[in-house]
Amino acid sequence: MPVYNERSTIEAAIADALGADLPVDERQLVIVDDGSTDGTRDLLTGKEWPENVELVLHDRNRGKGAAVRTALEHATGEYAAILDADLEYEAAGIGDLLHPLLDGRARVVFGTRAFASHSAYSFWYVVGNKSVTLATNLLYNSWISDVMTCHKAMRTDLWRSLRLRAKGFTIEPEIAARVLRSGERIYEVPVEYTARSREAGKKLTAMDGVRVLLTLVRCRVD
């Protein structure tokens, strides 16, 4: 769980992650505070967490990609998945991702968002997501429906083999690109999603779409 300035949602996100119905006997939650300055870090360090929660602190804001890589270094389970702390995704959705992994139908599973009128942030946000997903499919001769989804799950050793190096949110397309370049097929399942507003902290802009495209191209020619 990468965390940066999520004071208003972090406690609920942790409770959701620990309480969600998942098809596993044990779970580990690795929380990486990425240099929060809004009181999130004080909240996290000031509480006693269960034994299966590990808190890691970055000395400064390094970006979501760096936080994900740090969390993977501390992961001890056979499988790993990403869950943001902003409550846009439900932790129960990870259960839907795990089923195809556990029964051998897939090695990599992404949760795809439907973008209904009540859950999408805006028209242009959805168009941007569809555009970079189309670019992914063209560049990698694939057919996936949501390259920017946060909900991604696979074996922990496969995660670590992907040579991830993106620092910021472009970690999302980099994960997809590295997976596709490795020859793995992405299995998709629908997940619930509710986008937050600008006022609630939504940060993506049109320039971020350009960064996504550059990341996809970089990984294609690597």
C-alpha atoms as a PDB file:
ATOM      1  CA  MET A   1       0.000   0.000   0.000  1.00  0.00           C
ATOM      2  CA  PRO A   2       1.827   3.141  -1.212  1.00  0.00           C
ATOM      3  CA  VAL A   3       0.758   6.167   0.837  1.00  0.00           C
ATOM      4  CA  TYR A   4       1.317   9.878   0.315  1.00  0.00           C
ATOM      5  CA  ASN A   5      -0.759  12.517   2.129  1.00  0.00           C
ATOM      6  CA  GLU A   6      -3.809  10.318   2.696  1.00  0.00           C
ATOM      7  CA  ARG A   7      -4.637  11.423   6.244  1.00  0.00           C
ATOM      8  CA  SER A   8      -8.392  11.394   5.682  1.00  0.00           C
ATOM      9  CA  THR A   9      -8.575   7.868   4.230  1.00  0.00           C
ATOM     10  CA  ILE A  10      -5.605   5.854   5.488  1.00  0.00           C
ATOM     11  CA  GLU A  11      -7.275   4.342   8.557  1.00  0.00           C
ATOM     12  CA  ALA A  12     -10.290   3.198   6.560  1.00  0.00           C
ATOM     13  CA  ALA A  13      -8.020   1.844   3.812  1.00  0.00           C
ATOM     14  CA  ILE A  14      -6.014  -0.209   6.312  1.00  0.00           C
ATOM     15  CA  ALA A  15      -9.161  -1.547   7.959  1.00  0.00           C
ATOM     16  CA  ASP A  16     -10.512  -2.501   4.535  1.00  0.00           C
ATOM     17  CA  ALA A  17      -7.265  -4.264   3.572  1.00  0.00           C
ATOM     18  CA  LEU A  18      -7.148  -6.254   6.802  1.00  0.00           C
ATOM     19  CA  GLY A  19     -10.841  -7.098   6.920  1.00  0.00           C
ATOM     20  CA  ALA A  20     -11.641  -7.876   3.293  1.00  0.00           C
ATOM     21  CA  ASP A  21     -12.747 -11.411   2.465  1.00  0.00           C
ATOM     22  CA  LEU A  22      -9.815 -12.928   0.549  1.00  0.00           C
ATOM     23  CA  PRO A  23      -9.266 -16.569  -0.509  1.00  0.00           C
ATOM     24  CA  VAL A  24      -6.090 -16.903   1.586  1.00  0.00           C
ATOM     25  CA  ASP A  25      -5.257 -18.143   5.070  1.00  0.00           C
ATOM     26  CA  GLU A  26      -2.773 -15.369   5.800  1.00  0.00           C
ATOM     27  CA  ARG A  27      -2.149 -11.868   4.548  1.00  0.00           C
ATOM     28  CA  GLN A  28       0.592  -9.287   4.961  1.00  0.00           C
ATOM     29  CA  LEU A  29       0.028  -5.564   4.528  1.00  0.00           C
ATOM     30  CA  VAL A  30       3.140  -3.565   3.690  1.00  0.00           C
ATOM     31  CA  ILE A  31       2.468   0.153   4.052  1.00  0.00           C
ATOM     32  CA  VAL A  32       5.039   2.505   2.543  1.00  0.00           C
ATOM     33  CA  ASP A  33       4.666   6.117   3.605  1.00  0.00           C
ATOM     34  CA  ASP A  34       6.264   8.104   0.797  1.00  0.00           C
ATOM     35  CA  GLY A  35       7.233  11.215   2.746  1.00  0.00           C
ATOM     36  CA  SER A  36       3.748  12.388   3.748  1.00  0.00           C
ATOM     37  CA  THR A  37       3.521  15.918   5.137  1.00  0.00           C
ATOM     38  CA  ASP A  38      -0.180  16.158   6.096  1.00  0.00           C
ATOM     39  CA  GLY A  39      -0.087  14.161   9.331  1.00  0.00           C
ATOM     40  CA  THR A  40      -0.392  10.742   7.699  1.00  0.00           C
ATOM     41  CA  ARG A  41       3.045   9.707   8.878  1.00  0.00           C
ATOM     42  CA  ASP A  42       2.371  10.783  12.470  1.00  0.00           C
ATOM     43  CA  LEU A  43      -0.857   8.802  12.448  1.00  0.00           C
ATOM     44  CA  LEU A  44       0.859   5.694  11.089  1.00  0.00           C
ATOM     45  CA  THR A  45       3.796   5.808  13.481  1.00  0.00           C
ATOM     46  CA  GLY A  46       1.634   6.697  16.473  1.00  0.00           C
ATOM     47  CA  LYS A  47      -0.542   3.574  16.356  1.00  0.00           C
ATOM     48  CA  GLU A  48       0.018  -0.060  17.255  1.00  0.00           C
ATOM     49  CA  TRP A  49      -0.699  -2.211  14.200  1.00  0.00           C
ATOM     50  CA  PRO A  50      -1.287  -5.981  14.020  1.00  0.00           C
ATOM     51  CA  GLU A  51       1.722  -8.233  13.488  1.00  0.00           C
ATOM     52  CA  ASN A  52       0.868  -8.760   9.825  1.00  0.00           C
ATOM     53  CA  VAL A  53       1.199  -5.028   9.126  1.00  0.00           C
ATOM     54  CA  GLU A  54       4.666  -3.716   8.244  1.00  0.00           C
ATOM     55  CA  LEU A  55       5.245   0.021   8.085  1.00  0.00           C
ATOM     56  CA  VAL A  56       8.125   1.352   5.972  1.00  0.00           C
ATOM     57  CA  LEU A  57       9.009   5.062   5.870  1.00  0.00           C
ATOM     58  CA  HIS A  58      10.656   6.869   2.971  1.00  0.00           C
ATOM     59  CA  ASP A  59      12.837   9.763   4.074  1.00  0.00           C
ATOM     60  CA  ARG A  60      11.308  11.960   1.340  1.00  0.00           C
ATOM     61  CA  ASN A  61       8.687  11.799  -1.387  1.00  0.00           C
ATOM     62  CA  ARG A  62      10.075   9.464  -4.053  1.00  0.00           C
ATOM     63  CA  GLY A  63       6.900   8.671  -5.997  1.00  0.00           C
ATOM     64  CA  LYS A  64       4.430   5.810  -6.194  1.00  0.00           C
ATOM     65  CA  GLY A  65       6.747   3.630  -8.267  1.00  0.00           C
ATOM     66  CA  ALA A  66       9.488   3.844  -5.673  1.00  0.00           C
ATOM     67  CA  ALA A  67       6.976   3.025  -2.927  1.00  0.00           C
ATOM     68  CA  VAL A  68       5.768  -0.049  -4.822  1.00  0.00           C
ATOM     69  CA  ARG A  69       9.336  -1.295  -5.293  1.00  0.00           C
ATOM     70  CA  THR A  70      10.060  -0.769  -1.603  1.00  0.00           C
ATOM     71  CA  ALA A  71       6.944  -2.727  -0.652  1.00  0.00           C
ATOM     72  CA  LEU A  72       7.989  -5.611  -2.923  1.00  0.00           C
ATOM     73  CA  GLU A  73      11.333  -5.770  -1.134  1.00  0.00           C
ATOM     74  CA  HIS A  74       9.468  -6.380   2.134  1.00  0.00           C
ATOM     75  CA  ALA A  75       6.770  -8.720   0.797  1.00  0.00           C
ATOM     76  CA  THR A  76       6.977 -12.254   2.197  1.00  0.00           C
ATOM     77  CA  GLY A  77       3.924 -13.909   0.610  1.00  0.00           C
ATOM     78  CA  GLU A  78       3.741 -16.057  -2.504  1.00  0.00           C
ATOM     79  CA  TYR A  79       1.496 -13.494  -4.229  1.00  0.00           C
ATOM     80  CA  ALA A  80       1.450  -9.706  -4.106  1.00  0.00           C
ATOM     81  CA  ALA A  81      -1.043  -7.045  -5.173  1.00  0.00           C
ATOM     82  CA  ILE A  82      -1.216  -3.254  -5.080  1.00  0.00           C
ATOM     83  CA  LEU A  83      -3.897  -1.394  -3.145  1.00  0.00           C
ATOM     84  CA  ASP A  84      -3.919   2.402  -2.981  1.00  0.00           C
ATOM     85  CA  ALA A  85      -4.899   4.193   0.218  1.00  0.00           C
ATOM     86  CA  ASP A  86      -7.396   6.617  -1.347  1.00  0.00           C
ATOM     87  CA  LEU A  87     -10.394   4.240  -1.234  1.00  0.00           C
ATOM     88  CA  GLU A  88     -11.002   4.425  -4.994  1.00  0.00           C
ATOM     89  CA  TYR A  89     -10.682   0.633  -5.014  1.00  0.00           C
ATOM     90  CA  GLU A  90     -12.080  -1.911  -2.570  1.00  0.00           C
ATOM     91  CA  ALA A  91      -9.716  -4.431  -1.003  1.00  0.00           C
ATOM     92  CA  ALA A  92     -12.269  -7.173  -1.669  1.00  0.00           C
ATOM     93  CA  GLY A  93     -11.466  -6.770  -5.349  1.00  0.00           C
ATOM     94  CA  ILE A  94      -8.081  -8.350  -4.682  1.00  0.00           C
ATOM     95  CA  GLY A  95      -9.945 -11.554  -3.901  1.00  0.00           C
ATOM     96  CA  ASP A  96     -11.321 -11.549  -7.445  1.00  0.00           C
ATOM     97  CA  LEU A  97      -7.772 -11.156  -8.737  1.00  0.00           C
ATOM     98  CA  LEU A  98      -6.446 -13.997  -6.614  1.00  0.00           C
ATOM     99  CA  HIS A  99      -8.928 -16.654  -7.729  1.00  0.00           C
ATOM    100  CA  PRO A 100      -7.470 -17.092 -11.261  1.00  0.00           C
ATOM    101  CA  LEU A 101      -3.960 -17.173  -9.784  1.00  0.00           C
ATOM    102  CA  LEU A 102      -4.764 -19.759  -7.131  1.00  0.00           C
ATOM    103  CA  ASP A 103      -6.596 -22.133  -9.460  1.00  0.00           C
ATOM    104  CA  GLY A 104      -3.910 -21.956 -12.148  1.00  0.00           C
ATOM    105  CA  ARG A 105      -5.878 -20.129 -14.833  1.00  0.00           C
ATOM    106  CA  ALA A 106      -3.479 -17.183 -14.907  1.00  0.00           C
ATOM    107  CA  ARG A 107      -0.075 -15.937 -13.813  1.00  0.00           C
ATOM    108  CA  VAL A 108      -0.889 -12.213 -14.014  1.00  0.00           C
ATOM    109  CA  VAL A 109      -4.293 -10.688 -13.242  1.00  0.00           C
ATOM    110  CA  PHE A 110      -5.460  -7.090 -13.669  1.00  0.00           C
ATOM    111  CA  GLY A 111      -8.712  -5.641 -12.339  1.00  0.00           C
ATOM    112  CA  THR A 112     -10.498  -3.736 -15.085  1.00  0.00           C
ATOM    113  CA  ARG A 113     -12.758  -0.765 -14.375  1.00  0.00           C
ATOM    114  CA  ALA A 114     -16.131  -0.278 -16.066  1.00  0.00           C
ATOM    115  CA  PHE A 115     -16.191   3.547 -15.715  1.00  0.00           C
ATOM    116  CA  ALA A 116     -19.927   3.923 -15.130  1.00  0.00           C
ATOM    117  CA  SER A 117     -21.409   7.422 -14.862  1.00  0.00           C
ATOM    118  CA  HIS A 118     -21.420   7.262 -11.064  1.00  0.00           C
ATOM    119  CA  SER A 119     -17.809   6.096 -10.808  1.00  0.00           C
ATOM    120  CA  ALA A 120     -15.854   7.945 -13.520  1.00  0.00           C
ATOM    121  CA  TYR A 121     -14.011  11.158 -12.643  1.00  0.00           C
ATOM    122  CA  SER A 122     -14.783  12.942 -15.936  1.00  0.00           C
ATOM    123  CA  PHE A 123     -15.298  12.420 -19.663  1.00  0.00           C
ATOM    124  CA  TRP A 124     -11.719  13.390 -20.514  1.00  0.00           C
ATOM    125  CA  TYR A 125     -10.292  11.227 -17.753  1.00  0.00           C
ATOM    126  CA  VAL A 126     -12.004   8.172 -19.251  1.00  0.00           C
ATOM    127  CA  VAL A 127     -11.026   9.151 -22.800  1.00  0.00           C
ATOM    128  CA  GLY A 128      -7.424   9.562 -21.669  1.00  0.00           C
ATOM    129  CA  ASN A 129      -7.431   6.147 -20.038  1.00  0.00           C
ATOM    130  CA  LYS A 130      -8.924   4.514 -23.132  1.00  0.00           C
ATOM    131  CA  SER A 131      -6.362   6.284 -25.329  1.00  0.00           C
ATOM    132  CA  VAL A 132      -3.301   5.105 -23.417  1.00  0.00           C
ATOM    133  CA  THR A 133      -4.802   1.621 -23.219  1.00  0.00           C
ATOM    134  CA  LEU A 134      -5.224   1.633 -27.008  1.00  0.00           C
ATOM    135  CA  ALA A 135      -1.603   2.757 -27.345  1.00  0.00           C
ATOM    136  CA  THR A 136      -0.556  -0.161 -25.139  1.00  0.00           C
ATOM    137  CA  ASN A 137      -2.402  -2.626 -27.314  1.00  0.00           C
ATOM    138  CA  LEU A 138      -0.896  -1.182 -30.504  1.00  0.00           C
ATOM    139  CA  LEU A 139       2.658  -1.151 -29.154  1.00  0.00           C
ATOM    140  CA  TYR A 140       2.540  -4.607 -27.589  1.00  0.00           C
ATOM    141  CA  ASN A 141       0.106  -6.399 -29.934  1.00  0.00           C
ATOM    142  CA  SER A 142      -2.140  -7.138 -26.969  1.00  0.00           C
ATOM    143  CA  TRP A 143      -5.781  -6.677 -26.015  1.00  0.00           C
ATOM    144  CA  ILE A 144      -6.272  -5.364 -22.519  1.00  0.00           C
ATOM    145  CA  SER A 145      -8.982  -2.957 -21.411  1.00  0.00           C
ATOM    146  CA  ASP A 146      -7.435  -0.903 -18.581  1.00  0.00           C
ATOM    147  CA  VAL A 147      -3.688  -0.353 -18.516  1.00  0.00           C
ATOM    148  CA  MET A 148      -3.881   2.238 -15.724  1.00  0.00           C
ATOM    149  CA  THR A 149      -5.735   0.116 -13.182  1.00  0.00           C
ATOM    150  CA  CYS A 150      -4.188  -0.008  -9.734  1.00  0.00           C
ATOM    151  CA  HIS A 151      -5.465  -3.535  -9.102  1.00  0.00           C
ATOM    152  CA  LYS A 152      -2.695  -5.820 -10.358  1.00  0.00           C
ATOM    153  CA  ALA A 153      -1.686  -9.179  -8.856  1.00  0.00           C
ATOM    154  CA  MET A 154       0.868 -11.880  -9.599  1.00  0.00           C
ATOM    155  CA  ARG A 155       3.443 -14.071  -7.876  1.00  0.00           C
ATOM    156  CA  THR A 156       5.873 -12.023  -5.811  1.00  0.00           C
ATOM    157  CA  ASP A 157       8.874 -13.497  -7.612  1.00  0.00           C
ATOM    158  CA  LEU A 158       7.362 -12.487 -10.949  1.00  0.00           C
ATOM    159  CA  TRP A 159       6.858  -8.939  -9.646  1.00  0.00           C
ATOM    160  CA  ARG A 160      10.526  -8.794  -8.699  1.00  0.00           C
ATOM    161  CA  SER A 161      11.652 -10.024 -12.121  1.00  0.00           C
ATOM    162  CA  LEU A 162      10.052  -7.129 -14.022  1.00  0.00           C
ATOM    163  CA  ARG A 163      12.944  -4.647 -13.697  1.00  0.00           C
ATOM    164  CA  LEU A 164      10.627  -1.848 -12.619  1.00  0.00           C
ATOM    165  CA  ARG A 165      12.238   1.570 -12.391  1.00  0.00           C
ATOM    166  CA  ALA A 166       9.511   4.205 -12.829  1.00  0.00           C
ATOM    167  CA  LYS A 167       9.444   6.577  -9.867  1.00  0.00           C
ATOM    168  CA  GLY A 168       5.966   8.052 -10.063  1.00  0.00           C
ATOM    169  CA  PHE A 169       2.512   6.930 -11.109  1.00  0.00           C
ATOM    170  CA  THR A 170       3.923   5.785 -14.487  1.00  0.00           C
ATOM    171  CA  ILE A 171       4.688   2.597 -12.588  1.00  0.00           C
ATOM    172  CA  GLU A 172       1.197   1.483 -13.717  1.00  0.00           C
ATOM    173  CA  PRO A 173       1.894   1.387 -17.477  1.00  0.00           C
ATOM    174  CA  GLU A 174       5.428   0.173 -16.807  1.00  0.00           C
ATOM    175  CA  ILE A 175       4.085  -2.882 -14.977  1.00  0.00           C
ATOM    176  CA  ALA A 176       1.795  -3.722 -17.889  1.00  0.00           C
ATOM    177  CA  ALA A 177       4.550  -3.113 -20.437  1.00  0.00           C
ATOM    178  CA  ARG A 178       7.103  -5.262 -18.607  1.00  0.00           C
ATOM    179  CA  VAL A 179       4.592  -8.067 -18.178  1.00  0.00           C
ATOM    180  CA  LEU A 180       3.671  -8.036 -21.883  1.00  0.00           C
ATOM    181  CA  ARG A 181       7.311  -7.821 -22.970  1.00  0.00           C
ATOM    182  CA  SER A 182       8.105 -10.864 -20.845  1.00  0.00           C
ATOM    183  CA  GLY A 183       5.574 -12.910 -22.813  1.00  0.00           C
ATOM    184  CA  GLU A 184       3.036 -13.246 -20.007  1.00  0.00           C
ATOM    185  CA  ARG A 185      -0.660 -12.942 -20.844  1.00  0.00           C
ATOM    186  CA  ILE A 186      -2.770 -10.631 -18.706  1.00  0.00           C
ATOM    187  CA  TYR A 187      -5.996 -12.084 -17.335  1.00  0.00           C
ATOM    188  CA  GLU A 188      -8.634  -9.451 -16.584  1.00  0.00           C
ATOM    189  CA  VAL A 189     -11.470  -9.451 -14.064  1.00  0.00           C
ATOM    190  CA  PRO A 190     -13.958  -6.635 -13.349  1.00  0.00           C
ATOM    191  CA  VAL A 191     -13.469  -4.630 -10.154  1.00  0.00           C
ATOM    192  CA  GLU A 192     -15.411  -1.889  -8.395  1.00  0.00           C
ATOM    193  CA  TYR A 193     -14.017   1.625  -8.707  1.00  0.00           C
ATOM    194  CA  THR A 194     -15.121   5.078  -7.572  1.00  0.00           C
ATOM    195  CA  ALA A 195     -12.937   7.966  -8.701  1.00  0.00           C
ATOM    196  CA  ARG A 196     -12.348  10.775  -6.233  1.00  0.00           C
ATOM    197  CA  SER A 197     -12.639  14.436  -7.215  1.00  0.00           C
ATOM    198  CA  ARG A 198      -9.964  17.126  -7.570  1.00  0.00           C
ATOM    199  CA  GLU A 199     -11.079  18.460  -4.210  1.00  0.00           C
ATOM    200  CA  ALA A 200     -10.549  15.029  -2.668  1.00  0.00           C
ATOM    201  CA  GLY A 201      -7.052  14.764  -4.104  1.00  0.00           C
ATOM    202  CA  LYS A 202      -7.245  13.590  -7.733  1.00  0.00           C
ATOM    203  CA  LYS A 203      -3.960  14.663  -9.262  1.00  0.00           C
ATOM    204  CA  LEU A 204      -3.756  13.364 -12.861  1.00  0.00           C
ATOM    205  CA  THR A 205      -3.497  15.876 -15.729  1.00  0.00           C
ATOM    206  CA  ALA A 206      -3.152  15.799 -19.523  1.00  0.00           C
ATOM    207  CA  MET A 207       0.635  15.940 -19.194  1.00  0.00           C
ATOM    208  CA  ASP A 208       0.496  12.736 -17.187  1.00  0.00           C
ATOM    209  CA  GLY A 209      -0.976  11.072 -20.268  1.00  0.00           C
ATOM    210  CA  VAL A 210       2.104  12.133 -22.224  1.00  0.00           C
ATOM    211  CA  ARG A 211       4.322  10.637 -19.527  1.00  0.00           C
ATOM    212  CA  VAL A 212       2.387   7.366 -19.776  1.00  0.00           C
ATOM    213  CA  LEU A 213       2.935   7.230 -23.546  1.00  0.00           C
ATOM    214  CA  LEU A 214       6.660   7.922 -23.133  1.00  0.00           C
ATOM    215  CA  THR A 215       6.897   5.128 -20.582  1.00  0.00           C
ATOM    216  CA  LEU A 216       5.162   2.675 -22.903  1.00  0.00           C
ATOM    217  CA  VAL A 217       7.533   3.555 -25.717  1.00  0.00           C
ATOM    218  CA  ARG A 218      10.587   3.364 -23.456  1.00  0.00           C
ATOM    219  CA  CYS A 219       9.670  -0.102 -22.271  1.00  0.00           C
ATOM    220  CA  ARG A 220       8.949  -1.242 -25.834  1.00  0.00           C
ATOM    221  CA  VAL A 221      12.422  -0.336 -27.078  1.00  0.00           C
ATOM    222  CA  ASP A 222      14.317  -1.369 -23.910  1.00  0.00           C
END
